[in-house]
Amino acid sequence: MLLTVFVLSLLVLEGIKKNQQIEVEQYLSQQATTANVYFIQTLMGESNKATQTFLASKGKEFAGQLELISGQSVVLYDQQGAIVNKNRSYITSDSIKKTLAFALKNKTAYLTAKDSLYYMTPLRTGNEQVGVVQFNYSLSKNLAFYNQIKQLFIYIGTGVFLLSFILAYFYFNSFASGIIRLNETVDRIREGYFETDTLTRKDEIGELSEGIRLMSEQITKTMRDKDLEREKLTLAVHKLSLLDQQQKQFIGNVTHEFKTPLTSIKAYIDLLEMYPDDEKLMETAIINIQSETQRLYEMVEKVLQLASLEKYDFEFSKEKVDVRQAIQLVLNSLKGKMDKFGIQLETDLTEAYVEADKDCMTIVLVNLMDNAIKYNKARGHIFVKNEWKNGQVIIEIADTGIGIPEDLVHKIFEPFYTVDKNRARENGGAGLGLSLARKYAESQGGSLALVSTDLEGTVFRVSFPTYGPTETRK
């Protein structure tokens, strides 16, 4: 601030000086013009218009008139540099003489000495110089004003210096204390203590304090997130371990399930090699080999489908599917199998439409109906119904089969799991149907769940999103 006041005072004082100089020059230039005009007018009024004679005889009187007109002290010189209106004892300095010599060459010149300005301008008639007029201009008022402004700036500079020193002392003292507190906060953060206080300031220190607080909170959050990620990683490792066990179990199950029909086929082939002429053995072998081959084919198909659903994200061709018609087609395809086991079918089907891939929906229904047949009692019943509820079409399939033990309910959707393994093999089951059906149902935005099970039978419920607006249906 002190430097600013100093530079500003220099610029202002220099401006004042230049402005005063310009004003004086303009004023004296006007006086010079007035002197020349008055000289010509006076000369024209004389009968003797000889300029040197006029200056010698009436120069003193003319200079006196100029003093009255201009209000300045006037010295009149002739062309030889002799003073016309002063006595011979008038003292002129060497500087004035040098300036006068310059003015006698038809040029305007001036000299500043202390508080006076000597302005010399040619006195002309037309283009001919006849003498020099010197105006003695007092600079005392200008100098007094200049010195007054200069003194004012000195006072202002001193006041600004004292005030700025006092204010800066208190401000930087507060500034330094804030920095010390922030440094202590940073030390605590470095030591692992992330709880910080914010300085109640509205300047840069306050902003820095708020930034440190936010940084500390972010560090705390990052560390907390890091701990959570570590927990998630631990959980992921645990899940990967379980997945690895499940994969090994899956491979073992596949191997075991594939080995059973292959063993049966190999046994019949060995018997045929031993007894090639036994026609009855040939018929039995052909029937069993066909059955085991079909069972093996179905297991391969289901394993491939299950593996594909696990690995790939397929794009299904969803469309408007008539649920009642889809259920009826599945029931018709399984009618022969139901007749074989003497199973009676009851249905309660209503008109409803879902948005799903028709083939996926058929796979789900076939697997559920096939299980209801395979695990039913002799001459048992199967009941199938559908209804619309809360934007979903619900399909329930109930049977009067062997039921599922309560402690095994949570495993029925696992691949290769069967409640009754002997009966599953007798009917060609490998424990893949429910797992495959659930994955296909979920791929269509639906769900598959076990509703109830006991010694009287089992009820499964499958749902699919309804087609179009979810308006109330009767």
Coordinates of N, CA, C and O in Angstrom, one line a residue, residues 253-365:
N253 N -21.0 -85.5 -10.7 CA -22.3 -86.0 -10.9 C -22.5 -86.3 -12.4 O -23.2 -87.3 -12.7
V254 N -22.0 -85.4 -13.3 CA -22.1 -85.7 -14.7 C -21.4 -87.0 -15.1 O -22.0 -87.9 -15.8
T255 N -20.2 -87.2 -14.5 CA -19.5 -88.5 -14.8 C -20.3 -89.7 -14.3 O -20.4 -90.7 -15.0
H256 N -20.8 -89.5 -13.1 CA -21.6 -90.6 -12.5 C -22.9 -90.9 -13.3 O -23.2 -92.1 -13.6
E257 N -23.6 -89.9 -13.6 CA -24.9 -90.0 -14.3 C -24.7 -90.6 -15.7 O -25.5 -91.4 -16.2
F258 N -23.6 -90.1 -16.4 CA -23.3 -90.6 -17.7 C -22.8 -92.0 -17.7 O -23.0 -92.8 -18.6
K259 N -22.1 -92.4 -16.6 CA -21.5 -93.7 -16.5 C -22.5 -94.8 -16.3 O -22.4 -95.9 -16.8
T260 N -23.6 -94.4 -15.6 CA -24.7 -95.4 -15.3 C -25.3 -96.0 -16.6 O -25.3 -97.2 -16.8
P261 N -25.9 -95.1 -17.5 CA -26.4 -95.7 -18.7 C -25.4 -96.3 -19.6 O -25.6 -97.3 -20.3
L262 N -24.1 -95.7 -19.6 CA -23.1 -96.3 -20.5 C -22.7 -97.7 -19.9 O -22.4 -98.6 -20.7
T263 N -22.7 -97.9 -18.6 CA -22.4 -99.2 -18.0 C -23.5 -100.2 -18.4 O -23.2 -101.4 -18.8
S264 N -24.7 -99.8 -18.4 CA -25.8 -100.7 -18.8 C -25.7 -101.1 -20.2 O -25.9 -102.2 -20.6
I265 N -25.4 -100.1 -21.1 CA -25.3 -100.4 -22.5 C -24.1 -101.3 -22.8 O -24.2 -102.3 -23.5
K266 N -23.0 -101.1 -22.1 CA -21.8 -101.9 -22.3 C -22.1 -103.4 -21.8 O -21.7 -104.3 -22.4
A267 N -22.9 -103.5 -20.7 CA -23.2 -104.8 -20.2 C -24.0 -105.6 -21.2 O -23.8 -106.8 -21.4
Y268 N -25.0 -105.0 -21.8 CA -25.9 -105.7 -22.8 C -25.0 -106.0 -24.0 O -25.2 -107.1 -24.7
I269 N -24.1 -105.1 -24.4 CA -23.3 -105.5 -25.6 C -22.4 -106.7 -25.3 O -22.2 -107.6 -26.1
D270 N -21.8 -106.7 -24.1 CA -21.0 -107.9 -23.7 C -21.9 -109.2 -23.7 O -21.4 -110.2 -24.1
L271 N -23.1 -109.1 -23.2 CA -24.0 -110.3 -23.2 C -24.3 -110.7 -24.6 O -24.3 -111.9 -24.9
L272 N -24.5 -109.7 -25.5 CA -24.8 -110.1 -26.9 C -23.6 -110.7 -27.6 O -23.7 -111.6 -28.5
E273 N -22.4 -110.3 -27.2 CA -21.2 -111.0 -27.7 C -21.1 -112.4 -27.2 O -20.6 -113.3 -27.9
M274 N -21.5 -112.6 -26.0 CA -21.4 -113.9 -25.4 C -22.5 -114.9 -25.9 O -22.3 -116.0 -26.1
Y275 N -23.7 -114.3 -26.1 CA -24.9 -115.1 -26.5 C -25.5 -114.5 -27.8 O -26.6 -113.9 -27.7
P276 N -24.8 -114.5 -28.9 CA -25.3 -113.8 -30.1 C -26.6 -114.5 -30.7 O -27.3 -113.8 -31.4
D277 N -26.9 -115.7 -30.3 CA -28.0 -116.4 -30.9 C -29.2 -116.4 -30.0 O -30.3 -116.9 -30.4
D278 N -29.1 -115.7 -28.8 CA -30.3 -115.6 -27.9 C -31.2 -114.5 -28.4 O -30.9 -113.3 -28.2
E279 N -32.3 -114.9 -29.0 CA -33.3 -113.9 -29.6 C -34.0 -113.1 -28.5 O -34.2 -111.9 -28.6
K280 N -34.3 -113.8 -27.4 CA -35.0 -113.1 -26.3 C -34.0 -112.0 -25.7 O -34.4 -110.9 -25.4
L281 N -32.8 -112.4 -25.5 CA -31.8 -111.5 -25.0 C -31.6 -110.3 -26.0 O -31.4 -109.1 -25.5
M282 N -31.6 -110.6 -27.3 CA -31.5 -109.6 -28.3 C -32.6 -108.5 -28.2 O -32.4 -107.3 -28.2
E283 N -33.9 -109.0 -28.0 CA -35.0 -108.1 -27.9 C -34.9 -107.2 -26.6 O -35.1 -106.0 -26.6
T284 N -34.5 -107.9 -25.5 CA -34.4 -107.2 -24.2 C -33.3 -106.1 -24.3 O -33.4 -105.0 -23.8
A285 N -32.1 -106.5 -25.0 CA -31.0 -105.6 -25.1 C -31.3 -104.4 -25.9 O -31.0 -103.3 -25.6
I286 N -32.0 -104.7 -27.0 CA -32.4 -103.5 -27.9 C -33.2 -102.5 -27.2 O -33.0 -101.3 -27.2
I287 N -34.3 -103.1 -26.4 CA -35.2 -102.1 -25.7 C -34.4 -101.3 -24.6 O -34.5 -100.1 -24.5
N288 N -33.5 -102.0 -23.9 CA -32.8 -101.3 -22.8 C -31.7 -100.4 -23.4 O -31.5 -99.3 -22.8
I289 N -31.1 -100.8 -24.4 CA -30.1 -99.9 -25.0 C -30.7 -98.7 -25.6 O -30.2 -97.6 -25.4
Q290 N -31.9 -98.8 -26.2 CA -32.6 -97.7 -26.8 C -33.0 -96.8 -25.6 O -32.9 -95.5 -25.7
S291 N -33.5 -97.4 -24.5 CA -33.9 -96.5 -23.4 C -32.8 -95.8 -22.7 O -32.9 -94.6 -22.5
E292 N -31.6 -96.5 -22.5 CA -30.5 -95.9 -21.9 C -29.9 -94.8 -22.9 O -29.4 -93.8 -22.4
T293 N -29.9 -95.1 -24.2 CA -29.4 -94.2 -25.1 C -30.2 -92.9 -25.1 O -29.7 -91.8 -25.2
Q294 N -31.5 -93.1 -25.1 CA -32.4 -91.9 -25.0 C -32.2 -91.1 -23.8 O -32.2 -89.9 -23.8
R295 N -32.0 -91.8 -22.7 CA -31.8 -91.2 -21.4 C -30.5 -90.4 -21.5 O -30.4 -89.2 -21.0
L296 N -29.4 -91.0 -22.0 CA -28.1 -90.4 -22.2 C -28.2 -89.1 -23.1 O -27.7 -88.1 -22.8
Y297 N -29.0 -89.3 -24.1 CA -29.2 -88.1 -25.1 C -29.9 -86.9 -24.4 O -29.5 -85.8 -24.5
E298 N -30.9 -87.3 -23.6 CA -31.6 -86.2 -22.9 C -30.7 -85.5 -21.9 O -30.8 -84.3 -21.7
M299 N -29.9 -86.3 -21.2 CA -29.0 -85.7 -20.2 C -28.0 -84.8 -20.9 O -27.7 -83.7 -20.4
V300 N -27.5 -85.2 -22.0 CA -26.5 -84.4 -22.7 C -27.1 -83.1 -23.1 O -26.5 -82.0 -23.0
E301 N -28.4 -83.2 -23.7 CA -29.1 -82.0 -24.1 C -29.3 -81.0 -22.9 O -29.0 -79.8 -23.1
K302 N -29.7 -81.6 -21.8 CA -30.0 -80.7 -20.7 C -28.7 -80.1 -20.1 O -28.7 -78.9 -19.7
V303 N -27.6 -80.9 -20.0 CA -26.4 -80.4 -19.5 C -25.9 -79.3 -20.4 O -25.4 -78.2 -20.0
L304 N -26.0 -79.4 -21.7 CA -25.5 -78.4 -22.7 C -26.4 -77.1 -22.5 O -25.9 -76.0 -22.6
Q305 N -27.7 -77.3 -22.4 CA -28.6 -76.1 -22.2 C -28.2 -75.4 -20.9 O -28.1 -74.2 -20.8
L306 N -28.0 -76.2 -19.8 CA -27.7 -75.6 -18.5 C -26.4 -74.9 -18.6 O -26.2 -73.7 -18.1
A307 N -25.4 -75.5 -19.2 CA -24.1 -74.8 -19.3 C -24.2 -73.6 -20.2 O -23.5 -72.5 -19.9
S308 N -25.0 -73.6 -21.2 CA -25.1 -72.4 -22.1 C -25.8 -71.2 -21.3 O -25.4 -70.1 -21.5
L309 N -26.8 -71.6 -20.6 CA -27.5 -70.5 -19.8 C -26.5 -69.9 -18.7 O -26.6 -68.7 -18.4
E310 N -25.6 -70.7 -18.2 CA -24.7 -70.2 -17.2 C -23.6 -69.3 -17.8 O -23.2 -68.3 -17.3
K311 N -23.3 -69.6 -19.1 CA -22.1 -69.0 -19.7 C -22.5 -67.8 -20.6 O -21.8 -66.8 -20.6
Y312 N -23.6 -67.9 -21.3 CA -24.0 -66.9 -22.3 C -25.2 -66.2 -21.9 O -26.1 -66.7 -21.3
D313 N -25.3 -64.9 -22.4 CA -26.5 -64.1 -22.2 C -27.2 -64.0 -23.6 O -26.9 -63.2 -24.4
F314 N -28.2 -65.0 -23.7 CA -28.9 -65.1 -25.0 C -29.9 -64.0 -25.2 O -30.4 -63.4 -24.3
E315 N -30.1 -63.6 -26.5 CA -31.2 -62.7 -26.9 C -32.4 -63.6 -27.3 O -32.4 -64.3 -28.3
F316 N -33.4 -63.6 -26.4 CA -34.6 -64.4 -26.7 C -35.6 -63.6 -27.6 O -35.7 -62.4 -27.5
S317 N -36.4 -64.4 -28.3 CA -37.4 -63.7 -29.2 C -38.7 -63.7 -28.4 O -39.5 -64.7 -28.5
K318 N -38.9 -62.7 -27.7 CA -40.1 -62.6 -26.9 C -41.3 -62.2 -27.8 O -41.1 -61.3 -28.6
E319 N -42.4 -62.7 -27.5 CA -43.6 -62.4 -28.2 C -44.9 -62.6 -27.4 O -44.7 -63.1 -26.2
K320 N -46.0 -62.4 -27.9 CA -47.3 -62.6 -27.2 C -47.6 -64.1 -27.3 O -47.8 -64.7 -28.4
V321 N -47.6 -64.8 -26.1 CA -47.9 -66.2 -26.1 C -49.2 -66.5 -25.4 O -49.5 -65.9 -24.3
D322 N -50.0 -67.3 -26.0 CA -51.3 -67.7 -25.4 C -51.0 -68.8 -24.4 O -50.6 -69.9 -24.7
V323 N -51.2 -68.5 -23.1 CA -50.8 -69.4 -22.0 C -51.6 -70.7 -22.0 O -51.1 -71.8 -21.9
R324 N -52.9 -70.5 -22.2 CA -53.8 -71.7 -22.2 C -53.5 -72.6 -23.4 O -53.4 -73.8 -23.2
Q325 N -53.2 -72.1 -24.5 CA -52.8 -72.9 -25.7 C -51.5 -73.6 -25.5 O -51.3 -74.7 -25.8
A326 N -50.5 -72.8 -24.9 CA -49.2 -73.4 -24.6 C -49.2 -74.6 -23.6 O -48.6 -75.6 -23.8
I327 N -50.0 -74.4 -22.6 CA -50.2 -75.5 -21.6 C -50.9 -76.7 -22.2 O -50.5 -77.8 -22.0
Q328 N -51.9 -76.4 -23.0 CA -52.6 -77.5 -23.7 C -51.7 -78.3 -24.6 O -51.8 -79.6 -24.7
L329 N -50.8 -77.6 -25.3 CA -49.9 -78.3 -26.3 C -49.0 -79.2 -25.5 O -48.7 -80.4 -25.9
V330 N -48.5 -78.8 -24.4 CA -47.6 -79.6 -23.5 C -48.3 -80.8 -23.0 O -47.8 -81.9 -23.0
L331 N -49.5 -80.6 -22.5 CA -50.3 -81.7 -21.9 C -50.6 -82.7 -23.0 O -50.5 -83.9 -22.7
N332 N -50.9 -82.3 -24.2 CA -51.2 -83.2 -25.3 C -49.9 -84.0 -25.6 O -50.0 -85.2 -25.9
S333 N -48.7 -83.4 -25.6 CA -47.5 -84.1 -25.9 C -47.2 -85.2 -24.9 O -46.5 -86.1 -25.1
L334 N -47.6 -85.0 -23.6 CA -47.3 -85.9 -22.5 C -48.5 -86.8 -22.2 O -48.5 -87.5 -21.2
K335 N -49.6 -86.8 -23.0 CA -50.8 -87.6 -22.7 C -50.4 -89.1 -22.7 O -50.9 -89.8 -21.8
G336 N -49.6 -89.5 -23.6 CA -49.3 -90.9 -23.7 C -48.6 -91.4 -22.4 O -48.8 -92.5 -21.9
K337 N -47.6 -90.6 -22.0 CA -46.9 -90.9 -20.7 C -47.8 -91.0 -19.5 O -47.6 -91.8 -18.7
M338 N -48.8 -90.0 -19.5 CA -49.7 -90.0 -18.3 C -50.6 -91.3 -18.4 O -50.9 -91.9 -17.4
D339 N -51.0 -91.7 -19.6 CA -51.9 -92.9 -19.8 C -51.1 -94.1 -19.4 O -51.7 -95.1 -18.8
K340 N -49.8 -94.1 -19.6 CA -49.0 -95.3 -19.3 C -49.0 -95.5 -17.8 O -49.0 -96.7 -17.4
F341 N -48.9 -94.4 -17.0 CA -48.9 -94.6 -15.6 C -50.3 -94.5 -14.9 O -50.4 -94.4 -13.7
G342 N -51.3 -94.4 -15.8 CA -52.7 -94.3 -15.3 C -53.0 -93.0 -14.5 O -53.7 -93.0 -13.5
I343 N -52.3 -91.9 -14.9 CA -52.5 -90.6 -14.1 C -53.6 -89.8 -14.7 O -53.7 -89.7 -16.0
Q344 N -54.5 -89.3 -13.9 CA -55.6 -88.5 -14.3 C -55.2 -87.0 -14.2 O -54.6 -86.6 -13.3
L345 N -55.7 -86.3 -15.3 CA -55.4 -84.9 -15.4 C -56.6 -84.0 -15.2 O -57.6 -84.3 -15.7
E346 N -56.4 -83.0 -14.4 CA -57.5 -82.0 -14.2 C -56.9 -80.6 -14.5 O -55.8 -80.3 -14.0
T347 N -57.7 -79.8 -15.2 CA -57.2 -78.4 -15.5 C -58.2 -77.4 -15.2 O -59.5 -77.6 -15.2
D348 N -57.8 -76.2 -14.9 CA -58.6 -75.0 -14.7 C -57.9 -73.8 -15.4 O -57.2 -73.1 -14.8
L349 N -58.1 -73.8 -16.7 CA -57.3 -72.8 -17.6 C -58.2 -71.7 -18.0 O -59.3 -71.9 -18.4
T350 N -57.6 -70.5 -17.9 CA -58.3 -69.3 -18.3 C -57.5 -68.6 -19.4 O -56.3 -68.8 -19.5
E351 N -58.2 -67.7 -20.1 CA -57.5 -67.0 -21.2 C -56.5 -66.0 -20.6 O -56.9 -65.2 -19.8
A352 N -55.3 -66.1 -21.0 CA -54.2 -65.2 -20.5 C -53.1 -65.2 -21.5 O -52.8 -66.1 -22.2
Y353 N -52.3 -64.0 -21.5 CA -51.2 -63.9 -22.5 C -50.0 -63.4 -21.7 O -50.1 -62.5 -20.9
V354 N -48.9 -63.9 -22.1 CA -47.6 -63.5 -21.5 C -46.7 -63.0 -22.6 O -46.8 -63.3 -23.8
E355 N -45.7 -62.2 -22.1 CA -44.6 -61.8 -23.1 C -43.4 -62.6 -22.7 O -42.7 -62.4 -21.7
A356 N -43.1 -63.6 -23.6 CA -42.0 -64.5 -23.3 C -41.6 -65.2 -24.6 O -42.2 -65.1 -25.7
D357 N -40.4 -65.9 -24.6 CA -40.0 -66.7 -25.7 C -40.8 -68.0 -25.6 O -40.7 -68.7 -24.6
K358 N -41.4 -68.4 -26.7 CA -42.3 -69.5 -26.6 C -41.6 -70.8 -26.4 O -42.1 -71.7 -25.6
D359 N -40.4 -71.0 -26.9 CA -39.7 -72.2 -26.7 C -39.2 -72.4 -25.3 O -39.2 -73.5 -24.7
C360 N -38.8 -71.2 -24.7 CA -38.3 -71.3 -23.3 C -39.5 -71.6 -22.4 O -39.3 -72.4 -21.4
M361 N -40.6 -71.0 -22.7 CA -41.8 -71.3 -21.8 C -42.2 -72.8 -22.0 O -42.5 -73.4 -21.0
T362 N -42.1 -73.3 -23.2 CA -42.4 -74.8 -23.4 C -41.5 -75.7 -22.6 O -41.9 -76.6 -22.0
I363 N -40.2 -75.3 -22.6 CA -39.2 -76.1 -21.8 C -39.5 -76.1 -20.4 O -39.4 -77.2 -19.7
V364 N -39.9 -75.0 -19.8 CA -40.3 -74.9 -18.4 C -41.5 -75.8 -18.1 O -41.4 -76.6 -17.1
L365 N -42.5 -75.7 -18.9 CA -43.7 -76.4 -18.7 C -43.5 -77.9 -18.8 O -44.0 -78.8 -18.0

